XYZ file of C-alpha atoms in Angstrom:
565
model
C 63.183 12.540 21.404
C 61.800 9.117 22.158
C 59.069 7.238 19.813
C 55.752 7.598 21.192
C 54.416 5.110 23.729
C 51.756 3.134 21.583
C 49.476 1.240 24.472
C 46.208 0.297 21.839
C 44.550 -2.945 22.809
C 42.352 -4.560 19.403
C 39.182 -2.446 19.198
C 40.178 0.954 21.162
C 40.365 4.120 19.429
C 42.726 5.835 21.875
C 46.838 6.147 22.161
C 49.333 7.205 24.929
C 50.526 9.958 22.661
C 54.251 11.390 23.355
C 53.313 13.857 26.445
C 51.747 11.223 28.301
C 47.814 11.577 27.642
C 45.637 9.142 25.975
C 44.623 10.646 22.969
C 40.988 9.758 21.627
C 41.136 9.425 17.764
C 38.158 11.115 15.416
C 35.476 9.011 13.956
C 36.667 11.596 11.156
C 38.369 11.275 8.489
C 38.011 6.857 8.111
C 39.212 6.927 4.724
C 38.590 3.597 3.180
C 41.373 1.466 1.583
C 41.414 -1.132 -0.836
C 44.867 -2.748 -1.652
C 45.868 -4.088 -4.913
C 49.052 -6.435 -5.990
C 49.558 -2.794 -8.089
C 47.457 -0.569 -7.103
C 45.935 1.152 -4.286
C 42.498 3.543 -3.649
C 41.366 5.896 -1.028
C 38.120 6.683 -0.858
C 37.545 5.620 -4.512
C 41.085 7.505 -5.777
C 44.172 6.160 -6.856
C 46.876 6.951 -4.996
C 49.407 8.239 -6.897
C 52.406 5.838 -7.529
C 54.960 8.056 -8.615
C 57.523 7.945 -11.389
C 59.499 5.191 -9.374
C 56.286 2.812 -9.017
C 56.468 2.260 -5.563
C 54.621 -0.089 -3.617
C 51.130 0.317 -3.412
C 51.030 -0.114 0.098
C 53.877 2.220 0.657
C 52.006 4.830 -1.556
C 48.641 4.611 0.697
C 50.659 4.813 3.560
C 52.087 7.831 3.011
C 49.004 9.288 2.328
C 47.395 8.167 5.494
C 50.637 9.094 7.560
C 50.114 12.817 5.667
C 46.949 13.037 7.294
C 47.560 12.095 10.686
C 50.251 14.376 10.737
C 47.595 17.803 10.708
C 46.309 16.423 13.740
C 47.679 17.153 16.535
C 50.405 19.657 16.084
C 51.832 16.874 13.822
C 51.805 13.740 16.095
C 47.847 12.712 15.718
C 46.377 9.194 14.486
C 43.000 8.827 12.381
C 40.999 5.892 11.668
C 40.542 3.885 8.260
C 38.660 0.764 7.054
C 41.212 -1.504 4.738
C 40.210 -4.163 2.527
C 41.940 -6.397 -0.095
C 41.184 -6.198 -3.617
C 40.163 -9.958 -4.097
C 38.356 -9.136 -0.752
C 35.028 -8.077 1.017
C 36.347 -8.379 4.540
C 36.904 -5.016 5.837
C 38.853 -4.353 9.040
C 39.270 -1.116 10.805
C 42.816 0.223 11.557
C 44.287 3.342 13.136
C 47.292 4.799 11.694
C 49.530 7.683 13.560
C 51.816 9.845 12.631
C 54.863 8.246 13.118
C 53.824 5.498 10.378
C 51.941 2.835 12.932
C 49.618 0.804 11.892
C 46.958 -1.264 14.786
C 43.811 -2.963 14.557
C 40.768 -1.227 16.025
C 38.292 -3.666 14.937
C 35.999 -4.614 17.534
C 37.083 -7.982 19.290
C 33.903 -10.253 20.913
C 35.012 -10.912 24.652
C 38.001 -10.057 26.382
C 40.224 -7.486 24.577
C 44.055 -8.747 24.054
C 46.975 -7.137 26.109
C 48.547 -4.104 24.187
C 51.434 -4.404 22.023
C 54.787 -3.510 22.746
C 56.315 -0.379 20.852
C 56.480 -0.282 17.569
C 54.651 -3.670 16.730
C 52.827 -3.837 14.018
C 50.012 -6.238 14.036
C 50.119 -10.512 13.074
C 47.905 -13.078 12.889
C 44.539 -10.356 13.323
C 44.226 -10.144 8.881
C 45.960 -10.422 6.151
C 44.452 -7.390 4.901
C 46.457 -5.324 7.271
C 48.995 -7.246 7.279
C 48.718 -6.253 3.601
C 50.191 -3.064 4.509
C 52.537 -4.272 7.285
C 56.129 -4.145 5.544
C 55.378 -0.708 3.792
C 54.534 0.560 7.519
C 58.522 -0.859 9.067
C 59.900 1.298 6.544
C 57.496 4.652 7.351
C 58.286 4.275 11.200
C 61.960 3.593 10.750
C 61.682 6.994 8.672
C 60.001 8.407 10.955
C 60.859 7.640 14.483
C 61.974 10.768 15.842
C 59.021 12.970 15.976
C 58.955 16.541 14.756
C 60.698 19.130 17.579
C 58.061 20.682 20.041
C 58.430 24.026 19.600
C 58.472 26.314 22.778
C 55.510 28.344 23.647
C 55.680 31.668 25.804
C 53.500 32.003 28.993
C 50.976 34.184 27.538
C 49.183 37.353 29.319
C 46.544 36.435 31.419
C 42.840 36.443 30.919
C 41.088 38.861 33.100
C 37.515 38.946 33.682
C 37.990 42.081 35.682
C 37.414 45.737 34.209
C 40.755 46.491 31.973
C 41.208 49.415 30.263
C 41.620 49.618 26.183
C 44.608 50.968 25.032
C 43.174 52.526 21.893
C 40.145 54.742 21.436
C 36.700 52.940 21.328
C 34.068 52.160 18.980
C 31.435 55.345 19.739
C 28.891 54.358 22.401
C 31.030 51.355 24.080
C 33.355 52.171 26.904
C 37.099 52.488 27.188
C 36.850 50.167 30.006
C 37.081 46.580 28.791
C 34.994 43.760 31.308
C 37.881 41.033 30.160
C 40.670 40.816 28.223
C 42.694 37.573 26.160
C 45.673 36.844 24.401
C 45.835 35.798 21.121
C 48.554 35.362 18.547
C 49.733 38.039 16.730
C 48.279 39.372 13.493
C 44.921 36.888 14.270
C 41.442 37.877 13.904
C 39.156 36.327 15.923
C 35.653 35.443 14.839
C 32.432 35.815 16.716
C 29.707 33.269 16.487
C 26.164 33.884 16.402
C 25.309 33.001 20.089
C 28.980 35.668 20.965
C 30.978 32.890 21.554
C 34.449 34.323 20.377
C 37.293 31.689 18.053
C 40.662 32.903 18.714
C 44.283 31.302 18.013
C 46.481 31.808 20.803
C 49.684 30.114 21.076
C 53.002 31.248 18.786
C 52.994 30.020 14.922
C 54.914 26.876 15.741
C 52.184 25.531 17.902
C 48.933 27.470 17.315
C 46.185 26.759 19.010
C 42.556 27.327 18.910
C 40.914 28.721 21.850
C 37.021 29.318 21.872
C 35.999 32.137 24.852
C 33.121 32.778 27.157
C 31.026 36.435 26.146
C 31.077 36.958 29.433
C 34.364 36.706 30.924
C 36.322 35.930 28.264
C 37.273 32.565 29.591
C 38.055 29.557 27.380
C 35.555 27.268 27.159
C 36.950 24.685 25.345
C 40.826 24.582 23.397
C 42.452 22.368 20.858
C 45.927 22.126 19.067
C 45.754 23.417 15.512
C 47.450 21.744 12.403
C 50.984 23.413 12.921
C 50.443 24.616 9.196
C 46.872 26.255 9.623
C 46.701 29.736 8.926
C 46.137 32.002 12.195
C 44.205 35.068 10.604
C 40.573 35.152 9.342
C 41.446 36.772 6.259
C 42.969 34.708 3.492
C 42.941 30.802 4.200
C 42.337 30.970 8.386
C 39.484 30.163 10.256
C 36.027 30.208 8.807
C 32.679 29.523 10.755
C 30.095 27.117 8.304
C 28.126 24.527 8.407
C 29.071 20.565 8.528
C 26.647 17.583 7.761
C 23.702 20.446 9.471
C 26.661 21.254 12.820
C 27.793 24.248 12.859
C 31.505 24.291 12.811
C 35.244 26.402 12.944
C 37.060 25.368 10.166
C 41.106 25.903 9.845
C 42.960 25.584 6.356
C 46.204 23.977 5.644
C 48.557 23.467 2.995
C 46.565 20.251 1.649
C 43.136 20.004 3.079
C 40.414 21.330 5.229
C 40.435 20.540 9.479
C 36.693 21.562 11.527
C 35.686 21.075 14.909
C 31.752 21.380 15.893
C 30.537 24.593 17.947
C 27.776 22.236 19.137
C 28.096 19.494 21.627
C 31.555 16.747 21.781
C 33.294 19.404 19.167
C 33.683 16.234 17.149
C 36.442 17.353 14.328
C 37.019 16.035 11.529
C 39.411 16.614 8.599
C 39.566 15.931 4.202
C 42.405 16.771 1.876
C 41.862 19.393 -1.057
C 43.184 18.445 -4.118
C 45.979 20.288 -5.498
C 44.627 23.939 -6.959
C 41.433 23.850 -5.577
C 40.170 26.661 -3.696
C 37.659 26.967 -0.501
C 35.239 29.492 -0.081
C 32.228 29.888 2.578
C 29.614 32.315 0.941
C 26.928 29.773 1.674
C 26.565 27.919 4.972
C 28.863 25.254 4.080
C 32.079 24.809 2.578
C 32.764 25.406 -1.240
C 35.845 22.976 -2.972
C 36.386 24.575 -6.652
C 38.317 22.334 -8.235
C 39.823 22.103 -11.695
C 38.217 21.270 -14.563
C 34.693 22.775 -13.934
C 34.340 20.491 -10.602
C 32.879 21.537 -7.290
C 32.495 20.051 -4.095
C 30.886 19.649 -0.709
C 31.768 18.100 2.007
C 28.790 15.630 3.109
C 29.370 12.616 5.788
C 32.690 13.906 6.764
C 33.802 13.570 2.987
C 34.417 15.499 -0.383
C 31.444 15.081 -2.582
C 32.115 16.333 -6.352
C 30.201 17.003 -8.845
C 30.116 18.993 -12.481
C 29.842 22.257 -13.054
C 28.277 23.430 -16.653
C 30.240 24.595 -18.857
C 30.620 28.812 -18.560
C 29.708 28.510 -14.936
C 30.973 29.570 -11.657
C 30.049 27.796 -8.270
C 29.036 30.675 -6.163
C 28.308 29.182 -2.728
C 27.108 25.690 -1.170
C 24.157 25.407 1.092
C 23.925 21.732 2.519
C 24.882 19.778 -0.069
C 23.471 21.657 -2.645
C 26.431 23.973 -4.956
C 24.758 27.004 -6.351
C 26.217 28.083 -9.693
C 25.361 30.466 -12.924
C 26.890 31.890 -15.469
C 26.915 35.609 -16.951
C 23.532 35.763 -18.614
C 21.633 34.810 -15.120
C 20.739 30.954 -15.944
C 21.201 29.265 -12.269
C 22.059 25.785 -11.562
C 21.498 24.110 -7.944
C 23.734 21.190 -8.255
C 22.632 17.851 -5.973
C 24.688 14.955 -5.279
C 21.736 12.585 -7.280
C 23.011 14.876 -10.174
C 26.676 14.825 -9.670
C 27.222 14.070 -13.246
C 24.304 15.151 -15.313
C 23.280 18.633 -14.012
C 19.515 19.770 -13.934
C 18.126 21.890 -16.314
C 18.965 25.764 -15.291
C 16.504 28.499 -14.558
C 17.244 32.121 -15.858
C 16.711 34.965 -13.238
C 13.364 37.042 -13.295
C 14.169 40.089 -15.237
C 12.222 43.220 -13.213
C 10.311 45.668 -14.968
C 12.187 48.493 -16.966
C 15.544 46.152 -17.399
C 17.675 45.710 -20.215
C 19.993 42.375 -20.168
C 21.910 41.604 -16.905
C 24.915 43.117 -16.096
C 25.609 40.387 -13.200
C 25.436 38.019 -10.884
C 27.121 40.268 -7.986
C 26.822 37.931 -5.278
C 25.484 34.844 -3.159
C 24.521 34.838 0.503
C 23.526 31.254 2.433
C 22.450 31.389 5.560
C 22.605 28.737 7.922
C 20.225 27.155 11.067
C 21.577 29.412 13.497
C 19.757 32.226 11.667
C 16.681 30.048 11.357
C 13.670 31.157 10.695
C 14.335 33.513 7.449
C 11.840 33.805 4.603
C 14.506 33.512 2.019
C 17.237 31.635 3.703
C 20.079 31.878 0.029
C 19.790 34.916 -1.492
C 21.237 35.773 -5.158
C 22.084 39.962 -6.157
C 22.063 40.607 -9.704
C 22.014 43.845 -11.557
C 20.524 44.757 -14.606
C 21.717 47.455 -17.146
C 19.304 50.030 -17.968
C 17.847 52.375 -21.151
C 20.104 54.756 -18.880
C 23.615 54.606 -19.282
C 24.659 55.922 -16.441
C 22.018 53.744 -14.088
C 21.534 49.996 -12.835
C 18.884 48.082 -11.649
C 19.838 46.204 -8.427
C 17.347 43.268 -7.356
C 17.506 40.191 -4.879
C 16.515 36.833 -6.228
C 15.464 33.712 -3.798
C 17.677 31.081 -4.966
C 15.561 28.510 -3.958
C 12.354 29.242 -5.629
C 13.766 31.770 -8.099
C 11.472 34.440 -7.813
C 12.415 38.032 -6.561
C 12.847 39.645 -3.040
C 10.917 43.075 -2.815
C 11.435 45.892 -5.477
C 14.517 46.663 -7.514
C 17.305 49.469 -6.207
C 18.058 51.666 -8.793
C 22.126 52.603 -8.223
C 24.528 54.794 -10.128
C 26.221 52.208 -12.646
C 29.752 52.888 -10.834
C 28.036 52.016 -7.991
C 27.548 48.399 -8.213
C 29.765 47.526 -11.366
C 33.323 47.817 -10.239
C 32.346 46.730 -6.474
C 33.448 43.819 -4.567
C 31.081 40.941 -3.403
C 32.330 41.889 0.676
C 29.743 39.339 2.843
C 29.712 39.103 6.957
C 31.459 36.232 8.663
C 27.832 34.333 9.055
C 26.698 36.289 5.648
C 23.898 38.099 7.402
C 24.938 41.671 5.946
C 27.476 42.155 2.839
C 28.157 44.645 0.432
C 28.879 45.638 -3.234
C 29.984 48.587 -4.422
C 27.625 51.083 -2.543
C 24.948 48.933 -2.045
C 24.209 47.381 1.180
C 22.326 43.628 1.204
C 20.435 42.716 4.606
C 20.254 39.300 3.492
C 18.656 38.228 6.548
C 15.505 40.808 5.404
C 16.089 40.049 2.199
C 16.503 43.939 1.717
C 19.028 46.047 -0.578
C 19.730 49.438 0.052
C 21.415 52.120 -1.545
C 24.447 53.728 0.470
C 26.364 56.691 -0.082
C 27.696 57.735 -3.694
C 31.062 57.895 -1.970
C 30.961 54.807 0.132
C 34.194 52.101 0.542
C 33.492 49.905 2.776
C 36.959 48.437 4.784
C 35.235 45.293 6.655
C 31.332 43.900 7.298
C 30.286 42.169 10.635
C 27.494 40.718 11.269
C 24.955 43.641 12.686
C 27.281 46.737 10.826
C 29.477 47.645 7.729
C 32.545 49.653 7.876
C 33.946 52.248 5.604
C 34.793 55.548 4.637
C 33.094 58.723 2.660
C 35.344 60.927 1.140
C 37.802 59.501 3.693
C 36.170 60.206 6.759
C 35.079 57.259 8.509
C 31.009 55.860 9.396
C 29.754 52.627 10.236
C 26.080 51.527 8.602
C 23.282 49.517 9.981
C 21.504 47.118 8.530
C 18.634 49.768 8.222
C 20.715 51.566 6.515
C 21.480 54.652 8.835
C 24.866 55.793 7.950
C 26.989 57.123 11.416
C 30.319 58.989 11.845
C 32.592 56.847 13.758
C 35.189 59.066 13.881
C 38.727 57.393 14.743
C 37.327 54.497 16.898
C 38.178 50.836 16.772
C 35.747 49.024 14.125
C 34.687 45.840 15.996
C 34.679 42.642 14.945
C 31.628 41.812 16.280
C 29.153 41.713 18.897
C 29.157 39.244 21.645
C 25.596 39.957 23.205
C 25.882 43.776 24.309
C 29.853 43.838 24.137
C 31.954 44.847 21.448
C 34.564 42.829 20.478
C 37.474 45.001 19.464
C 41.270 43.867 19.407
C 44.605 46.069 19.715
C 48.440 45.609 19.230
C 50.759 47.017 21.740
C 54.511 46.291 22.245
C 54.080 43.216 20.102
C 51.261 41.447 21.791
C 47.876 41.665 20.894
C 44.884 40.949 22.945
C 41.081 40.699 22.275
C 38.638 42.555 24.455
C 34.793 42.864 25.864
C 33.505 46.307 25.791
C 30.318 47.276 27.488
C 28.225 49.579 26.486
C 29.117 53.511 27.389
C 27.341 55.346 30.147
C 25.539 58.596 29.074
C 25.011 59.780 25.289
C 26.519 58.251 22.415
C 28.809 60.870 20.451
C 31.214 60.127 18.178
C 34.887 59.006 19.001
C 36.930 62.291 17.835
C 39.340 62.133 14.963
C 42.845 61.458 16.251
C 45.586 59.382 15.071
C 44.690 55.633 16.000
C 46.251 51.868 15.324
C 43.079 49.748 14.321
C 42.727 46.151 14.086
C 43.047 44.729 10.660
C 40.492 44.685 8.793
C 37.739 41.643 8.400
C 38.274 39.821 4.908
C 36.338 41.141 1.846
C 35.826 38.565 -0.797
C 37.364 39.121 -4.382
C 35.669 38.189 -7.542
C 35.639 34.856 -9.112
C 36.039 35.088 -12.925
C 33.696 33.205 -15.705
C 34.974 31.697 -18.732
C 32.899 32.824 -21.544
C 28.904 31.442 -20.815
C 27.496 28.820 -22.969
C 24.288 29.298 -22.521
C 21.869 26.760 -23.250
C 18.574 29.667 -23.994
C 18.709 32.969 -26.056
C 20.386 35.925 -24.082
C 18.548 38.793 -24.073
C 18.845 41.773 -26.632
C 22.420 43.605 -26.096
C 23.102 46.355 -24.244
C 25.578 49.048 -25.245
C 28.590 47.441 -22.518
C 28.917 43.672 -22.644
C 27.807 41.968 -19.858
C 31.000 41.487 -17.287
C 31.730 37.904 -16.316
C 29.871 36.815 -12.908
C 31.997 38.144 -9.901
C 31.102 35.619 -6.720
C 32.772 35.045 -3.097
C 36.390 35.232 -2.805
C 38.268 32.250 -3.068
C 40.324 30.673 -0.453
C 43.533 30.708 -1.650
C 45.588 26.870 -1.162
């Protein structure tokens, strides 16, 4: 396969990419670069030099290549300021995948004629030509572009009635209004206005298609990183919040890609360091990295900070981190106070409670939910003089004080459960205890409840193995063997199925007549939406006197489930 046709005139931000288009590059990521005789930093980092000291214009190449190769399927481009050491004249470049390097600093007047293949700039800055000889040897290394891999003409969409192979949630029809592909073993997510994210596409060459309620019609598609996960459990596609947009997010191997629900769908991309982990039980994205370090992601960058010693970071909000440790002191973690954290506050014990048992959970909830009285939400339980009991309360996280009255639970109940939260954290659960978190309300569920997957407006689950759905009031229903839907795209249910290898996502309407219960027969479901595991504590260091000791220890604080990397 041929090089790409580079046709990038000084101060454009678009390519002729190898199929012909112009391709626009993203405002984000624009790393910035500074260029030592032995050195070389990205955004403030060394870049790593390896055993073999290689150059350190080689070595920030590589890194910058790295990136522009998640873009795109693998042949993308993304911007980046470079500057000398010795230096304070800063010039913007564009570097693709392939290993090219242009200028794309604005020119006054008449823009020059583009470059012929392959050139690499001369004459326009030393400072990029700082970089020039490292970039020869990346595009001679890389001048054959990765293989295209083939996709298969997929099922149509339909946005006429088509009927659902397997049997229905109870009360929606068996009659779908429209149908889509999507790749198998995906999950799609449903946004809060029912837009619905799917990946459609084979593995090769995912890609991420975003679908009309209505008629199930794309509104909008983009290529995925060819190493992005395709399923919503694990490391796939999250929605959250970016610099106050709300946003899809796709993992990959290295970092973090996100294109905005709102508007242009700017995207935007950062690399994770090596061992951290993502998680989204706030509105935005969570980086825990190593060595008691969290981050955020604020102006289309990672923003660390410290985490005290003997604390977890539960969830971010903004830029704000949320973290506490197992005797309930709470820290909320600022960028002004990346390196000295504030002074922690210790949850309000309720009436009749003995020390606290834990921190079970953290719920953010972001401006598309707007207004909420209590918009983050900590659940913490509390043992009891009864051995057998716990004392369940919410806690506002931003003014520390507590949500309505205490739950009191069966101690099984809430102490070996799983922090299981809603894709937009809306509704969760732990153990058998549901949290409306946009009420602010806890409620106490069935002594034999499991719940299998949360949406939005219901949880799913069994008791004693046959299967009900809850509301957020609490009202516990038989569902029979019906579908469990992902979600809810205004009055439709969004449901999925698997047949002969290919799976499709439908609309269901609402069913005509009463609402009964699907009966129990032998049905495929959909897997299951992700529940979050628990994040273990080192041993707390608290900084004020625990309370008095209760006959168990207290447990270390479970919190949302990490994203694997």
């Amino acid at each position: 396969m041929s090089s790409p046709r580079t046709a990038l005139r000084r101060g454009e931000t678009g390519f002729v990419a190898p199929d012909g288009q112009v391709w626009e590059v993203p405002a984000f990521p624009c790393p910035e670069v500074v260029v030592g005789a032995e050195y070389a930093e990205i955004d403030g980092e060394r870049v790593p030099l390896g055993d073999d000291e290689a150059d350190p214009r080689s070595a920030a190449i590589a890194v910058l290549v790295a990136q522009a190769r998640r873009l795109r399927r693998g042949q993308g481009a993304i911007r980046a300021t470079v500057r000398a050491a010795d230096s304070e004249v800063v010039w913007q470049a564009i570097v693709t995948a392939h290993g090219e390097l242009f200028d794309a600093t604005p020119a006054p007047g008449v823009a020059r004629s583009g470059w012929r293949r392959w050139r690499l700039l001369a004459g326009v800055s030393a400072v990029v030509v700082l970089l020039a000889v490292a970039t020869v040897a990346m595009v001679a290394s890389n001048r054959t572009p990765p293989p295209v891999v083939a996709v298969s003409s997929p099922p149509p969409v339909t946005g006429t009635p088509t009927p659902y192979p397997s049997l229905p949630p109870p009360g929606y029809g068996g009659q779908a209004d429209w149908s889509a592909p999507i790749t198998p073993g995906s999950v799609p997510l449903v946004a809060g206005d029912g837009t619905i994210i799917t990946v459609t596409g084979d593995a090769g060459s995912p890609v991420l298609a975003v679908l009309d309620p209505n008629t199930g019609a794309p509104v909008w598609t983009t290529a995925l990183p060819r190493d992005a996960a395709t399923s919503s459990t694990g490391s796939g596609l999250h929605l959250s919040e970016i610099d106050a947009h709300p946003v899809v997010t796709a993992a990959t191997s290295d970092g973090l890609d996100w294109w905005g629900m709102d508007g242009a769908h700017t995207s935007g991309s950062v690399s994770i360091p090596a061992g951290a982990t993502v998680s989204f039980a706030g509105t935005s994205p969570l980086v825990t990295e190593a060595g008691q370090r969290a981050a955020t992601i604020t102006d289309g960058r990672l923003v660390d900070r410290a985490v005290p010693a003997g604390a977890v970071a539960l969830g971010a909000t903004g830029d704000t981190i949320v973290a506490a440790n197992s005797v309930g002191q709470v820290w909320r973690l600022g960028a002004a106070t990346a390196e000295t954290p504030p002074s922690p506050v210790t949850v309000p014990t309720p009436a009749g409670a003995g020390p606290l048992a834990s921190i079970a959970g953290y719920a953010g909830l972001g401006s598309a939910t707007s207004p909420v009285a209590h918009p983050e939400i900590l659940v913490a339980s509390w043992y009891t003089a009864d051995p057998g009991t716990q004392l369940v309360g919410l806690i506002d996280a931003t003014t520390n004080t507590a949500v309505g009255a205490p739950l009191r639970v069966p101690a099984t109940g809430i102490g070996s459960g799983r922090w299981q939260p809603s894709p937009r954290n809306l509704l969760a659960t732990v153990g058998t205890v549901l949290v409306d978190a946009r009420d602010g309300v806890a409620r106490a569920l069935s002594t034999t409840w499991a719940t299998t997957s949360v949406t939005d407006t219901a949880a799913y689950g069994t008791r004693n193995s046959d299967r009900y759905l809850v509301s957020p009031a609490g009202q516990e229903s038989p569902t029979g063997s019906g579908v469990s839907p992902i979600g809810m795209a205004g009055t439709r249910a969004v449901v999925t199925s698997s047949v002969a290898a290919t799976d499709t996502v439908y609309g269901l309407p609402v069913a005509a007549g009463p609402v009964l219960p699907t009966p129990s027969v032998p049905v495929s479901a959909p897997p299951p939406q992700p529940s979050a595991g628990p994040v273990p504590s080192p041993a707390p260091s608290p900084t004020t006197t625990a309370p008095a000791p209760a006959p168990p220890p207290a447990p270390p604080v479970p919190g949302p489930g990490p994203v694997p990397r």
